[in-house]
PDB file of C-alpha atoms in Angstrom:
ATOM      1  CA  MET N 453      33.466  -0.368-220.912  1.00 60.00           C
ATOM      2  CA  ASN N 454      36.482   1.035-219.028  1.00 72.00           C
ATOM      3  CA  THR N 455      38.730  -1.526-217.362  1.00 86.00           C
ATOM      4  CA  ILE N 456      40.451  -0.345-214.187  1.00 96.00           C
ATOM      5  CA  GLN N 457      43.862  -1.524-213.017  1.00 97.00           C
ATOM      6  CA  VAL N 458      44.549  -1.117-209.307  1.00 98.00           C
ATOM      7  CA  ARG N 459      47.931  -1.505-207.621  1.00 98.00           C
ATOM      8  CA  MET N 460      48.198  -1.852-203.849  1.00 98.00           C
ATOM      9  CA  LEU N 461      51.636  -3.462-203.534  1.00 97.00           C
ATOM     10  CA  GLY N 462      53.778  -0.374-202.974  1.00 95.00           C
ATOM     11  CA  GLU N 463      52.209   2.745-204.407  1.00 93.00           C
ATOM     12  CA  PHE N 464      48.418   2.745-204.442  1.00 96.00           C
ATOM     13  CA  SER N 465      47.209   3.639-207.922  1.00 96.00           C
ATOM     14  CA  ILE N 466      43.972   3.454-209.905  1.00 97.00           C
ATOM     15  CA  SER N 467      44.444   3.500-213.660  1.00 96.00           C
ATOM     16  CA  THR N 468      42.694   3.245-216.996  1.00 95.00           C
ATOM     17  CA  GLN N 469      44.392   3.115-220.391  1.00 92.00           C
ATOM     18  CA  SER N 470      44.590   6.919-220.493  1.00 92.00           C
ATOM     19  CA  GLN N 471      44.592   8.130-216.873  1.00 94.00           C
ATOM     20  CA  GLN N 472      46.294   7.274-213.596  1.00 95.00           C
ATOM     21  CA  LEU N 473      45.566   8.374-210.039  1.00 95.00           C
ATOM     22  CA  CYS N 474      47.976   7.636-207.187  1.00 94.00           C
ATOM     23  CA  ASP N 475      48.129   8.200-203.438  1.00 91.00           C
ATOM     24  CA  SER N 476      51.128  10.536-203.476  1.00 85.00           C
ATOM     25  CA  ASP N 477      48.849  13.486-202.633  1.00 70.00           C
ATOM     26  CA  ASN N 478      49.072  13.565-198.815  1.00 62.00           C
ATOM     27  CA  ARG N 479      46.424  16.282-198.615  1.00 70.00           C
ATOM     28  CA  SER N 480      43.826  13.667-199.602  1.00 84.00           C
ATOM     29  CA  ARG N 481      44.882  10.923-197.170  1.00 90.00           C
ATOM     30  CA  LYS N 482      41.347  10.175-195.926  1.00 92.00           C
ATOM     31  CA  VAL N 483      40.071  10.018-199.500  1.00 95.00           C
ATOM     32  CA  TRP N 484      42.733   7.477-200.428  1.00 96.00           C
ATOM     33  CA  ILE N 485      42.093   5.397-197.297  1.00 95.00           C
ATOM     34  CA  LEU N 486      38.403   5.350-198.186  1.00 96.00           C
ATOM     35  CA  LEU N 487      39.069   4.305-201.789  1.00 97.00           C
ATOM     36  CA  ALA N 488      41.512   1.586-200.716  1.00 97.00           C
ATOM     37  CA  TYR N 489      39.039   0.192-198.192  1.00 97.00           C
ATOM     38  CA  LEU N 490      36.134   0.161-200.636  1.00 98.00           C
ATOM     39  CA  ILE N 491      38.185  -1.520-203.367  1.00 98.00           C
ATOM     40  CA  TYR N 492      39.765  -4.126-201.092  1.00 97.00           C
ATOM     41  CA  HIS N 493      36.320  -4.958-199.622  1.00 97.00           C
ATOM     42  CA  ARG N 494      34.559  -4.528-202.952  1.00 96.00           C
ATOM     43  CA  ASN N 495      32.465  -7.688-202.615  1.00 95.00           C
ATOM     44  CA  ARG N 496      30.348  -6.355-199.763  1.00 95.00           C
ATOM     45  CA  VAL N 497      28.510  -3.268-198.547  1.00 96.00           C
ATOM     46  CA  VAL N 498      30.548  -1.083-196.177  1.00 96.00           C
ATOM     47  CA  THR N 499      28.379   0.531-193.511  1.00 93.00           C
ATOM     48  CA  GLN N 500      28.490   4.174-192.510  1.00 90.00           C
ATOM     49  CA  ASP N 501      29.429   3.259-188.925  1.00 89.00           C
ATOM     50  CA  GLU N 502      32.308   1.157-190.246  1.00 92.00           C
ATOM     51  CA  LEU N 503      33.540   4.106-192.281  1.00 91.00           C
ATOM     52  CA  MET N 504      33.330   6.445-189.308  1.00 89.00           C
ATOM     53  CA  SER N 505      35.542   4.076-187.292  1.00 88.00           C
ATOM     54  CA  LEU N 506      37.898   3.772-190.248  1.00 89.00           C
ATOM     55  CA  LEU N 507      38.340   7.486-190.939  1.00 88.00           C
ATOM     56  CA  TRP N 508      38.066   9.041-187.486  1.00 83.00           C
ATOM     57  CA  ASP N 509      39.563   7.807-184.208  1.00 69.00           C
ATOM     58  CA  ASP N 510      36.435   8.799-182.356  1.00 60.00           C
ATOM     59  CA  ALA N 511      33.134   9.303-184.163  1.00 49.00           C
ATOM     60  CA  SER N 512      32.096  11.796-181.483  1.00 50.00           C
ATOM     61  CA  THR N 513      34.793  14.200-182.721  1.00 52.00           C
ATOM     62  CA  SER N 514      32.510  14.948-185.637  1.00 58.00           C
ATOM     63  CA  ALA N 515      29.475  17.046-184.715  1.00 64.00           C
ATOM     64  CA  ASN N 516      27.778  15.879-187.900  1.00 71.00           C
ATOM     65  CA  PRO N 517      28.938  12.314-188.737  1.00 69.00           C
ATOM     66  CA  SER N 518      26.562  11.932-191.678  1.00 75.00           C
ATOM     67  CA  GLY N 519      27.732  15.224-193.151  1.00 81.00           C
ATOM     68  CA  ALA N 520      31.386  14.299-192.648  1.00 85.00           C
ATOM     69  CA  ILE N 521      30.886  11.023-194.522  1.00 88.00           C
ATOM     70  CA  LYS N 522      29.093  12.784-197.373  1.00 89.00           C
ATOM     71  CA  THR N 523      31.948  15.288-197.654  1.00 91.00           C
ATOM     72  CA  ILE N 524      34.568  12.525-197.893  1.00 93.00           C
ATOM     73  CA  PHE N 525      32.533  10.682-200.520  1.00 95.00           C
ATOM     74  CA  HIS N 526      32.070  13.887-202.487  1.00 95.00           C
ATOM     75  CA  ARG N 527      35.848  14.393-202.527  1.00 95.00           C
ATOM     76  CA  ALA N 528      36.439  10.735-203.436  1.00 96.00           C
ATOM     77  CA  ARG N 529      34.035  10.962-206.363  1.00 96.00           C
ATOM     78  CA  ILE N 530      35.666  14.150-207.611  1.00 95.00           C
ATOM     79  CA  THR N 531      39.033  12.345-207.475  1.00 95.00           C
ATOM     80  CA  LEU N 532      37.664   9.404-209.465  1.00 96.00           C
ATOM     81  CA  ASP N 533      36.072  11.747-212.017  1.00 96.00           C
ATOM     82  CA  ARG N 534      39.597  12.337-213.317  1.00 95.00           C
ATOM     83  CA  LEU N 535      39.456   8.806-214.770  1.00 95.00           C
ATOM     84  CA  TRP N 536      36.443   9.652-216.970  1.00 95.00           C
ATOM     85  CA  PRO N 537      33.385  11.940-216.631  1.00 95.00           C
ATOM     86  CA  ARG N 538      31.141  10.906-213.695  1.00 95.00           C
ATOM     87  CA  ALA N 539      33.391   7.943-212.882  1.00 96.00           C
ATOM     88  CA  GLY N 540      32.956   8.684-209.180  1.00 96.00           C
ATOM     89  CA  HIS N 541      29.192   8.172-209.301  1.00 95.00           C
ATOM     90  CA  GLU N 542      29.531   5.079-211.459  1.00 96.00           C
ATOM     91  CA  LEU N 543      32.199   3.422-209.305  1.00 97.00           C
ATOM     92  CA  ILE N 544      30.892   4.206-205.793  1.00 97.00           C
ATOM     93  CA  LEU N 545      27.290   3.188-205.178  1.00 96.00           C
ATOM     94  CA  LYS N 546      25.075   3.801-202.171  1.00 93.00           C
ATOM     95  CA  GLN N 547      23.320   0.629-201.108  1.00 89.00           C
ATOM     96  CA  SER N 548      21.481  -0.772-198.078  1.00 83.00           C
ATOM     97  CA  GLY N 549      22.485   2.043-195.760  1.00 82.00           C
ATOM     98  CA  GLY N 550      26.117   1.880-196.785  1.00 92.00           C
ATOM     99  CA  TYR N 551      28.415   2.060-199.784  1.00 96.00           C
ATOM    100  CA  ILE N 552      29.823  -0.477-202.210  1.00 97.00           C
ATOM    101  CA  TRP N 553      32.318  -0.437-205.084  1.00 97.00           C
ATOM    102  CA  ASN N 554      30.629  -1.156-208.407  1.00 97.00           C
ATOM    103  CA  ASN N 555      31.838  -4.625-209.415  1.00 94.00           C
ATOM    104  CA  GLU N 556      30.073  -4.458-212.763  1.00 95.00           C
ATOM    105  CA  ILE N 557      32.918  -2.279-214.030  1.00 96.00           C
ATOM    106  CA  PRO N 558      35.888  -4.594-214.772  1.00 96.00           C
ATOM    107  CA  LEU N 559      38.769  -4.243-212.314  1.00 97.00           C
ATOM    108  CA  THR N 560      42.114  -6.018-211.983  1.00 97.00           C
ATOM    109  CA  LEU N 561      43.949  -5.901-208.648  1.00 97.00           C
ATOM    110  CA  ASP N 562      47.629  -6.732-208.240  1.00 98.00           C
ATOM    111  CA  VAL N 563      47.132  -8.505-204.896  1.00 97.00           C
ATOM    112  CA  ASP N 564      44.593 -10.840-206.533  1.00 97.00           C
ATOM    113  CA  ARG N 565      47.123 -11.705-209.232  1.00 97.00           C
ATOM    114  CA  PHE N 566      49.844 -12.145-206.586  1.00 98.00           C
ATOM    115  CA  ASP N 567      47.627 -14.602-204.685  1.00 97.00           C
ATOM    116  CA  GLU N 568      46.847 -16.453-207.906  1.00 96.00           C
ATOM    117  CA  LEU N 569      50.521 -16.805-208.776  1.00 96.00           C
ATOM    118  CA  CYS N 570      51.268 -18.189-205.312  1.00 94.00           C
ATOM    119  CA  ARG N 571      48.923 -21.140-205.879  1.00 92.00           C
ATOM    120  CA  MET N 572      51.448 -23.571-207.309  1.00 88.00           C
ATOM    121  CA  ASP N 573      50.528 -27.004-205.948  1.00 84.00           C
ATOM    122  CA  ASP N 574      51.022 -29.860-208.424  1.00 84.00           C
ATOM    123  CA  LEU N 575      52.706 -27.640-211.009  1.00 86.00           C
ATOM    124  CA  PRO N 576      55.984 -28.680-212.678  1.00 89.00           C
ATOM    125  CA  GLU N 577      59.108 -27.049-211.245  1.00 85.00           C
ATOM    126  CA  SER N 578      59.748 -24.981-214.385  1.00 85.00           C
ATOM    127  CA  GLU N 579      56.282 -23.439-214.174  1.00 92.00           C
ATOM    128  CA  LYS N 580      56.663 -22.817-210.444  1.00 92.00           C
ATOM    129  CA  LEU N 581      59.874 -20.932-211.184  1.00 93.00           C
ATOM    130  CA  GLN N 582      58.212 -18.697-213.771  1.00 94.00           C
ATOM    131  CA  ARG N 583      55.189 -18.001-211.583  1.00 96.00           C
ATOM    132  CA  THR N 584      57.439 -17.147-208.637  1.00 96.00           C
ATOM    133  CA  LEU N 585      59.476 -14.724-210.746  1.00 97.00           C
ATOM    134  CA  GLU N 586      56.288 -13.057-211.955  1.00 97.00           C
ATOM    135  CA  ALA N 587      54.988 -12.760-208.391  1.00 97.00           C
ATOM    136  CA  LEU N 588      58.273 -11.242-207.192  1.00 98.00           C
ATOM    137  CA  ASP N 589      58.203  -8.754-210.060  1.00 97.00           C
ATOM    138  CA  LEU N 590      54.639  -7.816-209.162  1.00 97.00           C
ATOM    139  CA  TYR N 591      55.651  -7.003-205.585  1.00 97.00           C
ATOM    140  CA  GLN N 592      56.644  -3.350-205.878  1.00 95.00           C
ATOM    141  CA  GLY N 593      56.561  -2.674-202.148  1.00 96.00           C
ATOM    142  CA  ASP N 594      54.570  -3.526-199.050  1.00 97.00           C
ATOM    143  CA  PHE N 595      50.768  -3.469-199.158  1.00 98.00           C
ATOM    144  CA  LEU N 596      49.487   0.145-199.248  1.00 97.00           C
ATOM    145  CA  ASP N 597      52.874   1.284-197.991  1.00 95.00           C
ATOM    146  CA  ARG N 598      51.995   4.975-197.522  1.00 93.00           C
ATOM    147  CA  MET N 599      49.083   3.975-195.258  1.00 94.00           C
ATOM    148  CA  SER N 600      50.998   1.317-193.321  1.00 92.00           C
ATOM    149  CA  SER N 601      50.049   2.774-189.917  1.00 92.00           C
ATOM    150  CA  GLU N 602      46.326   2.161-190.484  1.00 94.00           C
ATOM    151  CA  THR N 603      45.072  -0.610-188.174  1.00 94.00           C
ATOM    152  CA  TRP N 604      43.212  -2.594-190.833  1.00 96.00           C
ATOM    153  CA  ILE N 605      46.194  -2.545-193.181  1.00 97.00           C
ATOM    154  CA  VAL N 606      48.835  -3.871-190.750  1.00 97.00           C
ATOM    155  CA  PRO N 607      47.901  -7.604-190.761  1.00 97.00           C
ATOM    156  CA  ILE N 608      47.369  -7.643-194.535  1.00 97.00           C
ATOM    157  CA  SER N 609      50.723  -5.943-195.077  1.00 97.00           C
ATOM    158  CA  VAL N 610      52.494  -8.427-192.803  1.00 97.00           C
ATOM    159  CA  TYR N 611      50.877 -11.342-194.645  1.00 97.00           C
ATOM    160  CA  TYR N 612      52.009 -10.204-198.107  1.00 98.00           C
ATOM    161  CA  HIS N 613      55.431  -9.117-196.869  1.00 98.00           C
ATOM    162  CA  ASN N 614      56.109 -12.535-195.348  1.00 97.00           C
ATOM    163  CA  ARG N 615      54.797 -14.322-198.421  1.00 97.00           C
ATOM    164  CA  TYR N 616      57.074 -12.253-200.662  1.00 98.00           C
ATOM    165  CA  ILE N 617      60.145 -13.026-198.540  1.00 98.00           C
ATOM    166  CA  GLN N 618      59.336 -16.747-198.481  1.00 97.00           C
ATOM    167  CA  LEU N 619      58.893 -16.827-202.275  1.00 97.00           C
ATOM    168  CA  LEU N 620      62.257 -15.132-202.664  1.00 98.00           C
ATOM    169  CA  LEU N 621      64.093 -17.488-200.300  1.00 97.00           C
ATOM    170  CA  ASN N 622      62.527 -20.499-202.027  1.00 95.00           C
ATOM    171  CA  ILE N 623      63.674 -19.457-205.493  1.00 96.00           C
ATOM    172  CA  LEU N 624      67.242 -18.254-204.858  1.00 97.00           C
ATOM    173  CA  PRO N 625      68.850 -21.735-204.571  1.00 96.00           C
ATOM    174  CA  ALA N 626      67.199 -22.832-207.838  1.00 95.00           C
ATOM    175  CA  LEU N 627      68.441 -19.747-209.660  1.00 97.00           C
ATOM    176  CA  LEU N 628      71.989 -20.288-208.420  1.00 97.00           C
ATOM    177  CA  GLU N 629      71.835 -23.906-209.497  1.00 95.00           C
ATOM    178  CA  GLU N 630      70.844 -22.737-212.989  1.00 95.00           C
ATOM    179  CA  GLY N 631      73.805 -20.361-213.078  1.00 97.00           C
ATOM    180  CA  ARG N 632      71.622 -17.259-212.872  1.00 97.00           C
ATOM    181  CA  GLN N 633      73.767 -15.384-210.357  1.00 98.00           C
ATOM    182  CA  SER N 634      72.995 -11.989-211.892  1.00 98.00           C
ATOM    183  CA  ASP N 635      69.268 -12.608-211.369  1.00 98.00           C
ATOM    184  CA  VAL N 636      69.948 -13.520-207.742  1.00 98.00           C
ATOM    185  CA  VAL N 637      71.857 -10.279-207.182  1.00 98.00           C
ATOM    186  CA  SER N 638      69.092  -8.231-208.801  1.00 98.00           C
ATOM    187  CA  LEU N 639      66.315  -9.905-206.793  1.00 98.00           C
ATOM    188  CA  CYS N 640      68.222  -9.477-203.521  1.00 98.00           C
ATOM    189  CA  GLN N 641      68.893  -5.800-204.239  1.00 97.00           C
ATOM    190  CA  THR N 642      65.183  -5.241-204.878  1.00 97.00           C
ATOM    191  CA  ALA N 643      64.213  -7.156-201.742  1.00 97.00           C
ATOM    192  CA  ALA N 644      66.562  -5.001-199.652  1.00 96.00           C
ATOM    193  CA  GLN N 645      64.279  -2.042-200.368  1.00 94.00           C
ATOM    194  CA  VAL N 646      61.465  -3.671-198.377  1.00 94.00           C
ATOM    195  CA  GLU N 647      63.508  -5.904-196.033  1.00 95.00           C
ATOM    196  CA  PRO N 648      66.887  -4.201-195.471  1.00 95.00           C
ATOM    197  CA  TYR N 649      67.998  -6.276-192.456  1.00 96.00           C
ATOM    198  CA  HIS N 650      67.367  -9.845-193.605  1.00 97.00           C
ATOM    199  CA  GLU N 651      70.629 -11.750-193.136  1.00 96.00           C
ATOM    200  CA  GLN N 652      69.697 -14.715-195.349  1.00 97.00           C
ATOM    201  CA  ILE N 653      68.936 -12.458-198.293  1.00 98.00           C
ATOM    202  CA  CYS N 654      72.225 -10.639-197.831  1.00 98.00           C
ATOM    203  CA  ALA N 655      74.063 -13.979-197.630  1.00 98.00           C
ATOM    204  CA  TRP N 656      72.514 -15.217-200.880  1.00 98.00           C
ATOM    205  CA  GLN N 657      73.506 -11.967-202.579  1.00 98.00           C
ATOM    206  CA  MET N 658      77.084 -12.307-201.353  1.00 98.00           C
ATOM    207  CA  ARG N 659      77.235 -15.917-202.553  1.00 98.00           C
ATOM    208  CA  ALA N 660      76.035 -14.895-206.028  1.00 98.00           C
ATOM    209  CA  LEU N 661      78.530 -12.031-206.186  1.00 98.00           C
ATOM    210  CA  LEU N 662      81.331 -14.374-205.145  1.00 98.00           C
ATOM    211  CA  ASP N 663      80.373 -16.785-207.943  1.00 97.00           C
ATOM    212  CA  LEU N 664      80.601 -13.840-210.341  1.00 98.00           C
ATOM    213  CA  GLY N 665      84.120 -13.069-209.137  1.00 98.00           C
ATOM    214  CA  GLU N 666      83.070  -9.805-207.484  1.00 98.00           C
ATOM    215  CA  GLN N 667      85.088 -10.181-204.282  1.00 98.00           C
ATOM    216  CA  LYS N 668      85.339  -6.434-203.639  1.00 98.00           C
ATOM    217  CA  LYS N 669      81.564  -6.068-203.898  1.00 98.00           C
ATOM    218  CA  VAL N 670      81.115  -8.979-201.485  1.00 98.00           C
ATOM    219  CA  ILE N 671      83.363  -7.309-198.909  1.00 98.00           C
ATOM    220  CA  ALA N 672      81.641  -3.940-199.391  1.00 98.00           C
ATOM    221  CA  LEU N 673      78.195  -5.507-199.005  1.00 98.00           C
ATOM    222  CA  TYR N 674      79.245  -7.437-195.907  1.00 97.00           C
ATOM    223  CA  THR N 675      80.797  -4.355-194.312  1.00 98.00           C
ATOM    224  CA  ASP N 676      77.814  -2.128-195.078  1.00 97.00           C
ATOM    225  CA  PHE N 677      75.315  -4.718-193.841  1.00 97.00           C
ATOM    226  CA  SER N 678      77.272  -5.304-190.625  1.00 97.00           C
ATOM    227  CA  ASP N 679      77.518  -1.555-190.010  1.00 97.00           C
ATOM    228  CA  GLN N 680      73.756  -1.178-190.491  1.00 96.00           C
ATOM    229  CA  LEU N 681      73.001  -3.976-188.035  1.00 96.00           C
ATOM    230  CA  PHE N 682      75.270  -2.403-185.421  1.00 96.00           C
ATOM    231  CA  ALA N 683      74.009   1.151-185.996  1.00 96.00           C
ATOM    232  CA  ASN N 684      70.319   0.209-185.848  1.00 95.00           C
ATOM    233  CA  PHE N 685      70.257  -2.773-183.481  1.00 95.00           C
ATOM    234  CA  GLY N 686      73.600  -2.783-181.669  1.00 95.00           C
ATOM    235  CA  ILE N 687      74.459  -6.247-183.011  1.00 92.00           C
TER     236      ILE N 687
END
């Protein structure tokens, strides 16, 4: 049986061993929103009314709501058929007046793994360090980043974003203590892609660069960061 890997941290992608679909096709935005919603809520039936509210600001704008939903599902199934023949009909099931993702087909989701890695109570410090590094590596961007304006996505995105930043800030002192300044610099550079104005992260990066004897890079980073704060926030 096909196993599906789904990424939602950063780019949204649905993959098998031989095929990959991703949300870079803006012409299919509603299709990708639908697929993301079904997968994220894959343990329950999603009603037609719920989908109408999700995909259209006002259900009354569609003269034929039932037909509009059928059209979107037809397009979604055609998209999924690129994974394997008839994948769309196997993965999306109609049930109890709504739709549900078929959980009988194995699926791994990066946010599930991220949550699992964050459960570190009662673990030894060395294992916590490794799990944190794996979680940080898994975070390739904010949750469903290309759909970040969607109402249902905003609180989930904020939750994972804040958890990522807290994991990072928790691990940086330990890495410096172990003499892993290069790892600190790399992690801070990656974090700047999703949180470009975080002063603590910038400070940790400067400290690591200073330990490495990179005074010119410290000054350049400080100057650039200060200029960005003034240009964007007047501070």
